[in-house]
N, CA, C and O of each residue as an XYZ file, in Angstrom:
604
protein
N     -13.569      7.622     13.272
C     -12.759      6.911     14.251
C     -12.244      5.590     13.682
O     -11.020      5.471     13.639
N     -12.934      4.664     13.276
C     -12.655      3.668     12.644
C     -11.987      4.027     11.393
O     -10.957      3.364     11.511
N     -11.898      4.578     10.379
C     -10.880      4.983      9.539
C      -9.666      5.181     10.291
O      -8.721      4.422     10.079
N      -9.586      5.962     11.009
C      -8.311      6.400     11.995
C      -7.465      5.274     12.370
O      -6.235      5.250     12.333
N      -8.566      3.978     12.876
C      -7.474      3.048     13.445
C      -7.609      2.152     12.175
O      -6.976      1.126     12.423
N      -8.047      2.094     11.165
C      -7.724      1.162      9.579
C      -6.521      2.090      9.475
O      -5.519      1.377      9.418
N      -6.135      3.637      9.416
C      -5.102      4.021      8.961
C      -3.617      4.123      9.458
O      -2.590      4.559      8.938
N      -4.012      3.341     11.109
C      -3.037      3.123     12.130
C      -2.278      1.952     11.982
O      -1.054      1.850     12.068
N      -3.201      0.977     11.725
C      -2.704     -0.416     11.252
C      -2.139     -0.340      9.936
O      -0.925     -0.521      9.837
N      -2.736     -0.131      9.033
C      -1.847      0.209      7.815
C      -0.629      0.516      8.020
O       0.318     -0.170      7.635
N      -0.518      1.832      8.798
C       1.246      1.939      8.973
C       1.779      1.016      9.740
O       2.664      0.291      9.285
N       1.390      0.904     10.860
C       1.921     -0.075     11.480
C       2.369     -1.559     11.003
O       3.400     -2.149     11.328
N       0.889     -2.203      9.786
C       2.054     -3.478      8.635
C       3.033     -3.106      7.929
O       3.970     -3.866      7.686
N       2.973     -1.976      7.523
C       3.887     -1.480      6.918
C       5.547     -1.598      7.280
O       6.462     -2.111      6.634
N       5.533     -0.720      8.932
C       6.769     -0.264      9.050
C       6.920     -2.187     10.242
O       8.020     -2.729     10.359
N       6.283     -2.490     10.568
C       6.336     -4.078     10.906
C       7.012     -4.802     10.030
O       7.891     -5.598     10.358
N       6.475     -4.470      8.286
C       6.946     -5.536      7.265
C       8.499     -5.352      7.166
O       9.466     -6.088      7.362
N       8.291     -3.858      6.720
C       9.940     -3.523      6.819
C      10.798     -4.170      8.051
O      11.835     -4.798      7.843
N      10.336     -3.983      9.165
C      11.357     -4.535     10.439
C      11.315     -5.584     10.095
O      12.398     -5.782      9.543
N      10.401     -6.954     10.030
C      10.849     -8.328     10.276
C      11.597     -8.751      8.754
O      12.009     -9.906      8.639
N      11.746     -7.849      7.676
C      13.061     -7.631      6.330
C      13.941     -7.726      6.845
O      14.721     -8.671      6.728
N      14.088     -6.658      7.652
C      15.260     -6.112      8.249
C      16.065     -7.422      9.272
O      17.204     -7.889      9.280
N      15.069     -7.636      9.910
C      15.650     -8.856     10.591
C      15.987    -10.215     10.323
O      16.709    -10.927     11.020
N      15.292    -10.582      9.046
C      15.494    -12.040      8.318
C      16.410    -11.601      7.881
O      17.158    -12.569      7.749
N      17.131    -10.364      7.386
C      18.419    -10.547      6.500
C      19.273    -10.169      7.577
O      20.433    -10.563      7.458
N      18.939     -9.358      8.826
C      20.790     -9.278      9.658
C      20.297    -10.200     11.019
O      21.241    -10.457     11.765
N      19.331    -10.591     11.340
C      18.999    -10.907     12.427
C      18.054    -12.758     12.512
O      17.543    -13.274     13.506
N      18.100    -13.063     11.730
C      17.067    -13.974     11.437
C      16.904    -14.681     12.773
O      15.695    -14.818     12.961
N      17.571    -15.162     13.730
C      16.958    -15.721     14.824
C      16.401    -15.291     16.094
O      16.209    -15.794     17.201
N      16.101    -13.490     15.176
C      15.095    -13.237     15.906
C      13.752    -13.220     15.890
O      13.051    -12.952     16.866
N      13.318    -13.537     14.665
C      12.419    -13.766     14.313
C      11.117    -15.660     14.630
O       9.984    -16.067     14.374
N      12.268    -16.064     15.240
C      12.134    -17.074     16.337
C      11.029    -16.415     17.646
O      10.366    -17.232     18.286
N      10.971    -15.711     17.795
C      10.404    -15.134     19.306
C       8.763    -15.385     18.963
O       8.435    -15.522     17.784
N       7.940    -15.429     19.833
C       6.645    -15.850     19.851
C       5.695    -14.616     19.573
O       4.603    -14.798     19.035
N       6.131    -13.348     19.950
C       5.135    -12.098     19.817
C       5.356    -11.763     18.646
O       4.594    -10.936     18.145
N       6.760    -12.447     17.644
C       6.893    -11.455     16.636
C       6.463    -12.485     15.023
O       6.361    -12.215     13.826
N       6.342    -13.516     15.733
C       5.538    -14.677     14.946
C       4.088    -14.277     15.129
O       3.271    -14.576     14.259
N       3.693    -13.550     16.326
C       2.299    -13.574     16.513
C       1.433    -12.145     15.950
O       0.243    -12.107     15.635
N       2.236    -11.222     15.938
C       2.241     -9.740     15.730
C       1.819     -9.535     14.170
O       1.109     -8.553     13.957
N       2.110    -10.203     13.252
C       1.469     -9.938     11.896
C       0.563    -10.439     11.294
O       0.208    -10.095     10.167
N      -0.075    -11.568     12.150
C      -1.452    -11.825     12.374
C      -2.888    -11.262     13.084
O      -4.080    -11.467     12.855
N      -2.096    -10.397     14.122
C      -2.890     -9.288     15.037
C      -3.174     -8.072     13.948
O      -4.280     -7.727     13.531
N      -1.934     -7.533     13.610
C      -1.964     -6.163     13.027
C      -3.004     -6.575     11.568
O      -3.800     -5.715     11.190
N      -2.924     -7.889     10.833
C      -3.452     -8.008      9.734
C      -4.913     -8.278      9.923
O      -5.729     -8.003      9.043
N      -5.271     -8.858     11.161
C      -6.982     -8.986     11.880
C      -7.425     -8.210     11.864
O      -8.343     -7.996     11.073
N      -6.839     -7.021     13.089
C      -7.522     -5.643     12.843
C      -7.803     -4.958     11.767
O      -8.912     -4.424     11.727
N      -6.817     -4.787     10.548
C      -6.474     -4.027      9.513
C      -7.899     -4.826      8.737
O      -8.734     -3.988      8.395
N      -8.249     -6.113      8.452
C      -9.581     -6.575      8.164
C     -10.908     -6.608      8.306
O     -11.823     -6.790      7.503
N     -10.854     -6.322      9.916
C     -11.694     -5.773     10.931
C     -12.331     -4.858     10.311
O     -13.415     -4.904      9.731
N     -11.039     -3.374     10.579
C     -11.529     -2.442     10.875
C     -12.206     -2.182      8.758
O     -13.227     -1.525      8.554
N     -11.486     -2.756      7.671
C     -11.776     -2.467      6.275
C     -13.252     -2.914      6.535
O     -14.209     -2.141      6.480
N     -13.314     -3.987      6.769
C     -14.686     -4.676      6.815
C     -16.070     -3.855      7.438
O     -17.147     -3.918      6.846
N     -15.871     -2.995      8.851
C     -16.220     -2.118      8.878
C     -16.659     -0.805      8.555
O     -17.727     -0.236      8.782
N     -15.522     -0.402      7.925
C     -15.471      0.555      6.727
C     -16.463      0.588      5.863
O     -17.299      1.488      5.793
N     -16.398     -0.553      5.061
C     -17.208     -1.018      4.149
C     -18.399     -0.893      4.236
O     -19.093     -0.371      3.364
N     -18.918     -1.474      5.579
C     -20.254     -1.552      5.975
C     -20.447      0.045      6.315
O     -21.236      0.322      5.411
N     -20.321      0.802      6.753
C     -20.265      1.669      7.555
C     -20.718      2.577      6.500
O     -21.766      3.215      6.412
N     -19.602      2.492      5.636
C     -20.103      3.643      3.925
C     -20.752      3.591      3.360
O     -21.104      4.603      2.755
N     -21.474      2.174      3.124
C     -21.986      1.759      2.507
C     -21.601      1.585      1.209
O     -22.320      2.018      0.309
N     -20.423      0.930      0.937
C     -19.761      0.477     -0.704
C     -20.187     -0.508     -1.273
O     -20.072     -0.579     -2.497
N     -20.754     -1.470     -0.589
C     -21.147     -2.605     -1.762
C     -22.430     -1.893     -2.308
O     -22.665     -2.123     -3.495
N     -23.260     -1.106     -1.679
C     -24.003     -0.596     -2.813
C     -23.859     -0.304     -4.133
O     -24.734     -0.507     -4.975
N     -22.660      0.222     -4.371
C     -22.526      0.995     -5.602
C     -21.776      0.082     -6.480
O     -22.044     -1.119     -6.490
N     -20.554      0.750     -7.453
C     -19.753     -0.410     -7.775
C     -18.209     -0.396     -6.604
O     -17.509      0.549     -6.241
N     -18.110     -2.355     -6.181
C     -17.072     -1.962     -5.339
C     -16.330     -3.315     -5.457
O     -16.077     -4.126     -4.566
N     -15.987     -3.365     -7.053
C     -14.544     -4.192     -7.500
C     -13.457     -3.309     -6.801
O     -12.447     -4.006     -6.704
N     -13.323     -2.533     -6.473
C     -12.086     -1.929     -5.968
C     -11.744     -2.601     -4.820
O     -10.594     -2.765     -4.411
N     -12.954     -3.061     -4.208
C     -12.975     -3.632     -2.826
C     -12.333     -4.759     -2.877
O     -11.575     -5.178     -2.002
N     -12.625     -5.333     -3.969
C     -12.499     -7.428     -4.159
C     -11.410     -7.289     -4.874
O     -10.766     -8.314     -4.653
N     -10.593     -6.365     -5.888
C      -9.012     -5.993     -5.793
C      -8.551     -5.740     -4.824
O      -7.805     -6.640     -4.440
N      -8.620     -4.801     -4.086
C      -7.241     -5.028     -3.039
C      -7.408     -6.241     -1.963
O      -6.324     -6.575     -1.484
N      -8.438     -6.914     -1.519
C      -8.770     -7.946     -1.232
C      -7.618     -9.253     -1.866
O      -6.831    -10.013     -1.301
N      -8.042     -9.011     -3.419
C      -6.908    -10.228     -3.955
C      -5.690     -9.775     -3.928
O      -4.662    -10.383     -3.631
N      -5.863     -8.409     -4.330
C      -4.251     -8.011     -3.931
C      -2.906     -8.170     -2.819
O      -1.690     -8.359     -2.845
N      -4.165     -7.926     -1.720
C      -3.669     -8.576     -0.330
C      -3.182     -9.691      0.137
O      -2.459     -9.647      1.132
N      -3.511    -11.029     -0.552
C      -3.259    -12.350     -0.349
C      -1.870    -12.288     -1.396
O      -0.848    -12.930     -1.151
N      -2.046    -11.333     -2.686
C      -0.834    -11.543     -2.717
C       0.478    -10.961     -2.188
O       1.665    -11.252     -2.344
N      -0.117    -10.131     -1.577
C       0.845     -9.421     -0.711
C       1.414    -10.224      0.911
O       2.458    -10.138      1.558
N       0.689    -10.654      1.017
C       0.934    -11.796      1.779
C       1.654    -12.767      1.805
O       2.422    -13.034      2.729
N       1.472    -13.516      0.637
C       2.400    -14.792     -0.538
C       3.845    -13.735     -0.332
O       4.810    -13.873      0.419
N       3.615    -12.972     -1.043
C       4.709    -12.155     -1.127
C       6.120    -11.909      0.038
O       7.346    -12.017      0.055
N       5.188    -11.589      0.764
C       5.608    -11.254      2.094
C       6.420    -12.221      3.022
O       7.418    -11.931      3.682
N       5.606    -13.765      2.913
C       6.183    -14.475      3.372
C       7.264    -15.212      2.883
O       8.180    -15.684      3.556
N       7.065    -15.302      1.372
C       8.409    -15.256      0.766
C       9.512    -14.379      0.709
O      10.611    -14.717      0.269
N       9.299    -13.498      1.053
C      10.067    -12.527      1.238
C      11.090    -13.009      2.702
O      12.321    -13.005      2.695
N      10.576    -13.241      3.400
C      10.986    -13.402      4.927
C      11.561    -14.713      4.791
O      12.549    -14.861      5.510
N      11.172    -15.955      3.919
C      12.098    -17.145      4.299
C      12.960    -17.516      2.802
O      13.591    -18.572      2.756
N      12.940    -16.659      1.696
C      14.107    -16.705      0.979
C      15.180    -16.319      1.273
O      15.228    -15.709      2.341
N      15.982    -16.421      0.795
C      17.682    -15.664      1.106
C      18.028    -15.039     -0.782
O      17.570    -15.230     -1.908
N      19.253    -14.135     -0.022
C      20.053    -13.313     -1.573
C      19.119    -12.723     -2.246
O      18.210    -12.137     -1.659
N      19.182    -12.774     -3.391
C      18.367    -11.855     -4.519
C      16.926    -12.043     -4.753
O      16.098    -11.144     -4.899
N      16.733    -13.233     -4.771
C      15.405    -14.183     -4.623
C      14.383    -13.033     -3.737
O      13.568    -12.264     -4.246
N      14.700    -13.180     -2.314
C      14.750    -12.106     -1.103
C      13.915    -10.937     -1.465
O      12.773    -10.652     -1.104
N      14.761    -10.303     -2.281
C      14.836     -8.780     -2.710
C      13.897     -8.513     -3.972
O      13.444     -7.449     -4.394
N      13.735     -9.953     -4.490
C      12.891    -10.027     -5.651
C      11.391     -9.926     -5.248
O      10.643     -9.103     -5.775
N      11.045    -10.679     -4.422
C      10.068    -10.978     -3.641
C       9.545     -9.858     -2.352
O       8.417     -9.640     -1.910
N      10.771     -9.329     -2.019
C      10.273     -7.960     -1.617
C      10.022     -6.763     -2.596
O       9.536     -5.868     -1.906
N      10.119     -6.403     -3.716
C       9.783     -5.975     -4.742
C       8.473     -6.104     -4.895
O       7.671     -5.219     -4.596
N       8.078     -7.559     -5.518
C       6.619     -7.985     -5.358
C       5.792     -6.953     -4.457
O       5.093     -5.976     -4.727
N       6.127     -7.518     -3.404
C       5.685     -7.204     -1.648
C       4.722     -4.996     -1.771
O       3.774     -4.251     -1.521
N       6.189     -5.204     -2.404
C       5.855     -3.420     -2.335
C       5.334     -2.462     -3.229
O       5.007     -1.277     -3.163
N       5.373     -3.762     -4.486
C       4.133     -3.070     -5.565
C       3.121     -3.428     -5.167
O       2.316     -2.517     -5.360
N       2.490     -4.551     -4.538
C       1.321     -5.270     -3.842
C       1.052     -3.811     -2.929
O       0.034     -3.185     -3.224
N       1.777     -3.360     -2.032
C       1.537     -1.970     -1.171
C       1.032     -1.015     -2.036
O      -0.010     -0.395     -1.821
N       1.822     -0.861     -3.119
C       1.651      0.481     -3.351
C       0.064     -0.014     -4.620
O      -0.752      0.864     -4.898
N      -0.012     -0.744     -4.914
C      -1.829     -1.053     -5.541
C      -2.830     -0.359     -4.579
O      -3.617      0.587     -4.615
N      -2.416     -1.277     -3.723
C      -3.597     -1.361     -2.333
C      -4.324     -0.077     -2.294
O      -5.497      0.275     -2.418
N      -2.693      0.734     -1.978
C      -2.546      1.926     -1.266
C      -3.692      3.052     -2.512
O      -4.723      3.615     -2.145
N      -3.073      3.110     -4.041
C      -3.646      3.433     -4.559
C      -4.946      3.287     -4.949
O      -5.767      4.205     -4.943
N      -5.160      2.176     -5.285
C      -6.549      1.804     -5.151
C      -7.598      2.244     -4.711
O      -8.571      2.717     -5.299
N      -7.298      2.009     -3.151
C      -8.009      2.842     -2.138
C      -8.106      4.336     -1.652
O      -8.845      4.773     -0.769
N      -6.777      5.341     -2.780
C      -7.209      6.098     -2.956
C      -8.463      6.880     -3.871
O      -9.435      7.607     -3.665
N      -7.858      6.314     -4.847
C      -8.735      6.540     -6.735
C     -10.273      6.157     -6.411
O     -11.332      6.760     -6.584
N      -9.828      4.460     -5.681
C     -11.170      3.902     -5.923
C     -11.282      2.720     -7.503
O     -12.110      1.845     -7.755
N      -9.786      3.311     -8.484
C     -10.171      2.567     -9.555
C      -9.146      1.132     -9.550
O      -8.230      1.116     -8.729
N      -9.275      0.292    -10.209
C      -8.664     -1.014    -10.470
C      -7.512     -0.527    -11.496
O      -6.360     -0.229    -11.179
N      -8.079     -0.512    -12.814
C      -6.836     -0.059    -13.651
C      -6.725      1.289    -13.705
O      -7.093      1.934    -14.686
N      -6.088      1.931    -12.405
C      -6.060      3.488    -12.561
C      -4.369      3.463    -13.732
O      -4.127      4.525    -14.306
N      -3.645      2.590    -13.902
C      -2.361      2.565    -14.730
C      -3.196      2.380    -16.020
O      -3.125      1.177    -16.272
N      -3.739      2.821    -16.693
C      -3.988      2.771    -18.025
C      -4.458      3.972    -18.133
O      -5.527      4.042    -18.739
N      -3.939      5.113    -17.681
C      -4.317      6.397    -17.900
C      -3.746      6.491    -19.560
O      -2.728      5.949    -19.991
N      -4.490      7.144    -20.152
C      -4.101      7.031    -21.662
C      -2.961      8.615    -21.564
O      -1.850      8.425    -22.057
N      -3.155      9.732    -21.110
C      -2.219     10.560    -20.968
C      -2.271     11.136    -19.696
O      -3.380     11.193    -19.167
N      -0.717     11.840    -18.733
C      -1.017     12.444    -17.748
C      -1.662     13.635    -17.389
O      -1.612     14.478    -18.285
N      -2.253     13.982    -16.371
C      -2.772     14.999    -16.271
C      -2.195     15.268    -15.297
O      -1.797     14.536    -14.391
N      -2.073     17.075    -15.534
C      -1.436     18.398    -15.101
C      -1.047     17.846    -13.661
O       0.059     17.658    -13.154
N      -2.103     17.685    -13.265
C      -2.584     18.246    -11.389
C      -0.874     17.205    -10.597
O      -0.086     17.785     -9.851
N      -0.692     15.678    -11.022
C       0.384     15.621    -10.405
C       1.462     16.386    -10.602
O       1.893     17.041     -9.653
N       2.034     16.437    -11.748
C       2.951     17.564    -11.966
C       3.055     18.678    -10.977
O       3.899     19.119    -10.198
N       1.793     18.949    -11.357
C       1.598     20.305    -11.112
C       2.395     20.705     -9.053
O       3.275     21.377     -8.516
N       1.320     19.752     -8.698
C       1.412     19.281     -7.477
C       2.382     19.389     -6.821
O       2.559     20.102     -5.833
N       3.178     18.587     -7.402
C       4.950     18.373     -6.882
C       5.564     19.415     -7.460
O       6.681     19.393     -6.943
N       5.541     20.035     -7.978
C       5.708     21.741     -8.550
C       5.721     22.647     -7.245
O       6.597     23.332     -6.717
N       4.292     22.353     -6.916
C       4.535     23.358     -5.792
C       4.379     22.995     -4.744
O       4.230     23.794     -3.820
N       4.369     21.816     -4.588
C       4.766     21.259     -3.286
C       6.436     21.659     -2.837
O       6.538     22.544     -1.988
N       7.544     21.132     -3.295
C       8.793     21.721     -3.494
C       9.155     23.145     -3.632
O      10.310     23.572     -3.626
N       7.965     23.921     -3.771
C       8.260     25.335     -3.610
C       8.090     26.055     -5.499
O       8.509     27.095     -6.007
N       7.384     25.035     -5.986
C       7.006     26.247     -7.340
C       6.128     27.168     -6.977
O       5.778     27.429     -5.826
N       5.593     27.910     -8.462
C       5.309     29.131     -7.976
C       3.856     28.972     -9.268
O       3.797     28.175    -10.204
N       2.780     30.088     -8.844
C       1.290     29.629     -9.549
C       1.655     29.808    -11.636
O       0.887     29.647    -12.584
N       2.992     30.155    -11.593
C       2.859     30.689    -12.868
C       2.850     29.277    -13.460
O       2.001     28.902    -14.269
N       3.922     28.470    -12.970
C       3.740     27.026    -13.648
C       2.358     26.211    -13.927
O       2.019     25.495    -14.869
N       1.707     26.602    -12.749
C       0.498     25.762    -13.333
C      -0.197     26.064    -14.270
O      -0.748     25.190    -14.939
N      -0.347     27.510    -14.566
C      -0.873     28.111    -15.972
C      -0.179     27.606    -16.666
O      -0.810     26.838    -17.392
N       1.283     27.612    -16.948
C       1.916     27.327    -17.887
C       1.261     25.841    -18.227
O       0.698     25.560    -19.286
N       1.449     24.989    -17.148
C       1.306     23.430    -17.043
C      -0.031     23.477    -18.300
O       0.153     23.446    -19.516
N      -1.205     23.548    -17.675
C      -2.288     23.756    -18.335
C      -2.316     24.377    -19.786
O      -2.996     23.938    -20.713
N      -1.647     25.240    -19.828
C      -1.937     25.309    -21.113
C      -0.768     23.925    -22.304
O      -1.056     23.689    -23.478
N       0.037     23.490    -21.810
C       0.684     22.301    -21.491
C      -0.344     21.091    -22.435
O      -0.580     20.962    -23.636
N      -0.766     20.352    -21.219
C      -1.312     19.265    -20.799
C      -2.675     20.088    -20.593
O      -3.091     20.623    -19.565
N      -3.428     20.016    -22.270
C      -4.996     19.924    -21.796
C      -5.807     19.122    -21.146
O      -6.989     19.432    -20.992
């Protein structure tokens, strides 16, 4: 249950971050309003809440859980990010939303893998390939093929 609503909030900063983008660049004085100044402090409480929970709940600091204290730092910079994002203008803007969304997509990974430097894979393996192969509608011969491929 608590995973469920960590994975609710997640989308929800998400497609939040995107809207108040959206609105600093065509709308900016709407971002004036009091719920929507107040709203990415709520969604980011819970989303802490409920990790923090998580945590406890799984029991991860037992084991090793730098993964934890990365996306942790990752987050603040996603944050930095974020808010620069919202009160720059032009390219600057877009630069900083860039930031913003590799900061996402760490997190995101991270907390899949579990690893910190999962980008230092020394070579790829099959299984994504493979994956999106037949996700799109390939067929099982490729993955043999793949494999014999990519040992």
């Amino acid at each position: 249950m608590v995973k469920h609503i960590h994975l609710f909030f997640v989308a929800l900063l998400v497609v939040s971050f995107f809207g108040r983008v959206a609105l600093a660049q065509f709308k900016p004085e709407l971002l004036a309003r009091k719920w929507l100044k107040l709203a990415p402090h709520v969604i980011a409480g819970v989303l802490l809440l409920s990790g923090s929970v998580l945590v406890f709940q799984g029991d991860w600091l037992a084991g090793n859980f730098g993964w934890i204290i990365a996306k942790l730092v990752v987050l603040v910079g996603f944050m930095i990010a974020g808010v620069r994002t919202i009160r720059e203008e032009g390219a600057s803007r877009w630069r900083w939303f860039g930031v913003a969304l590799l900061c996402l997509f760490y997190i995101s990974k991270v907390a899949v893998t579990k690893q910190i430097f999962f980008f230092l894979a020394d070579r790829l393996t099959p299984a994504i390939p493979c994956r999106l192969w037949i996700f799109v509608g390939g067929s099982s011969r490729f993955w043999s093929d793949a494999r014999a491929v990519w040992p």
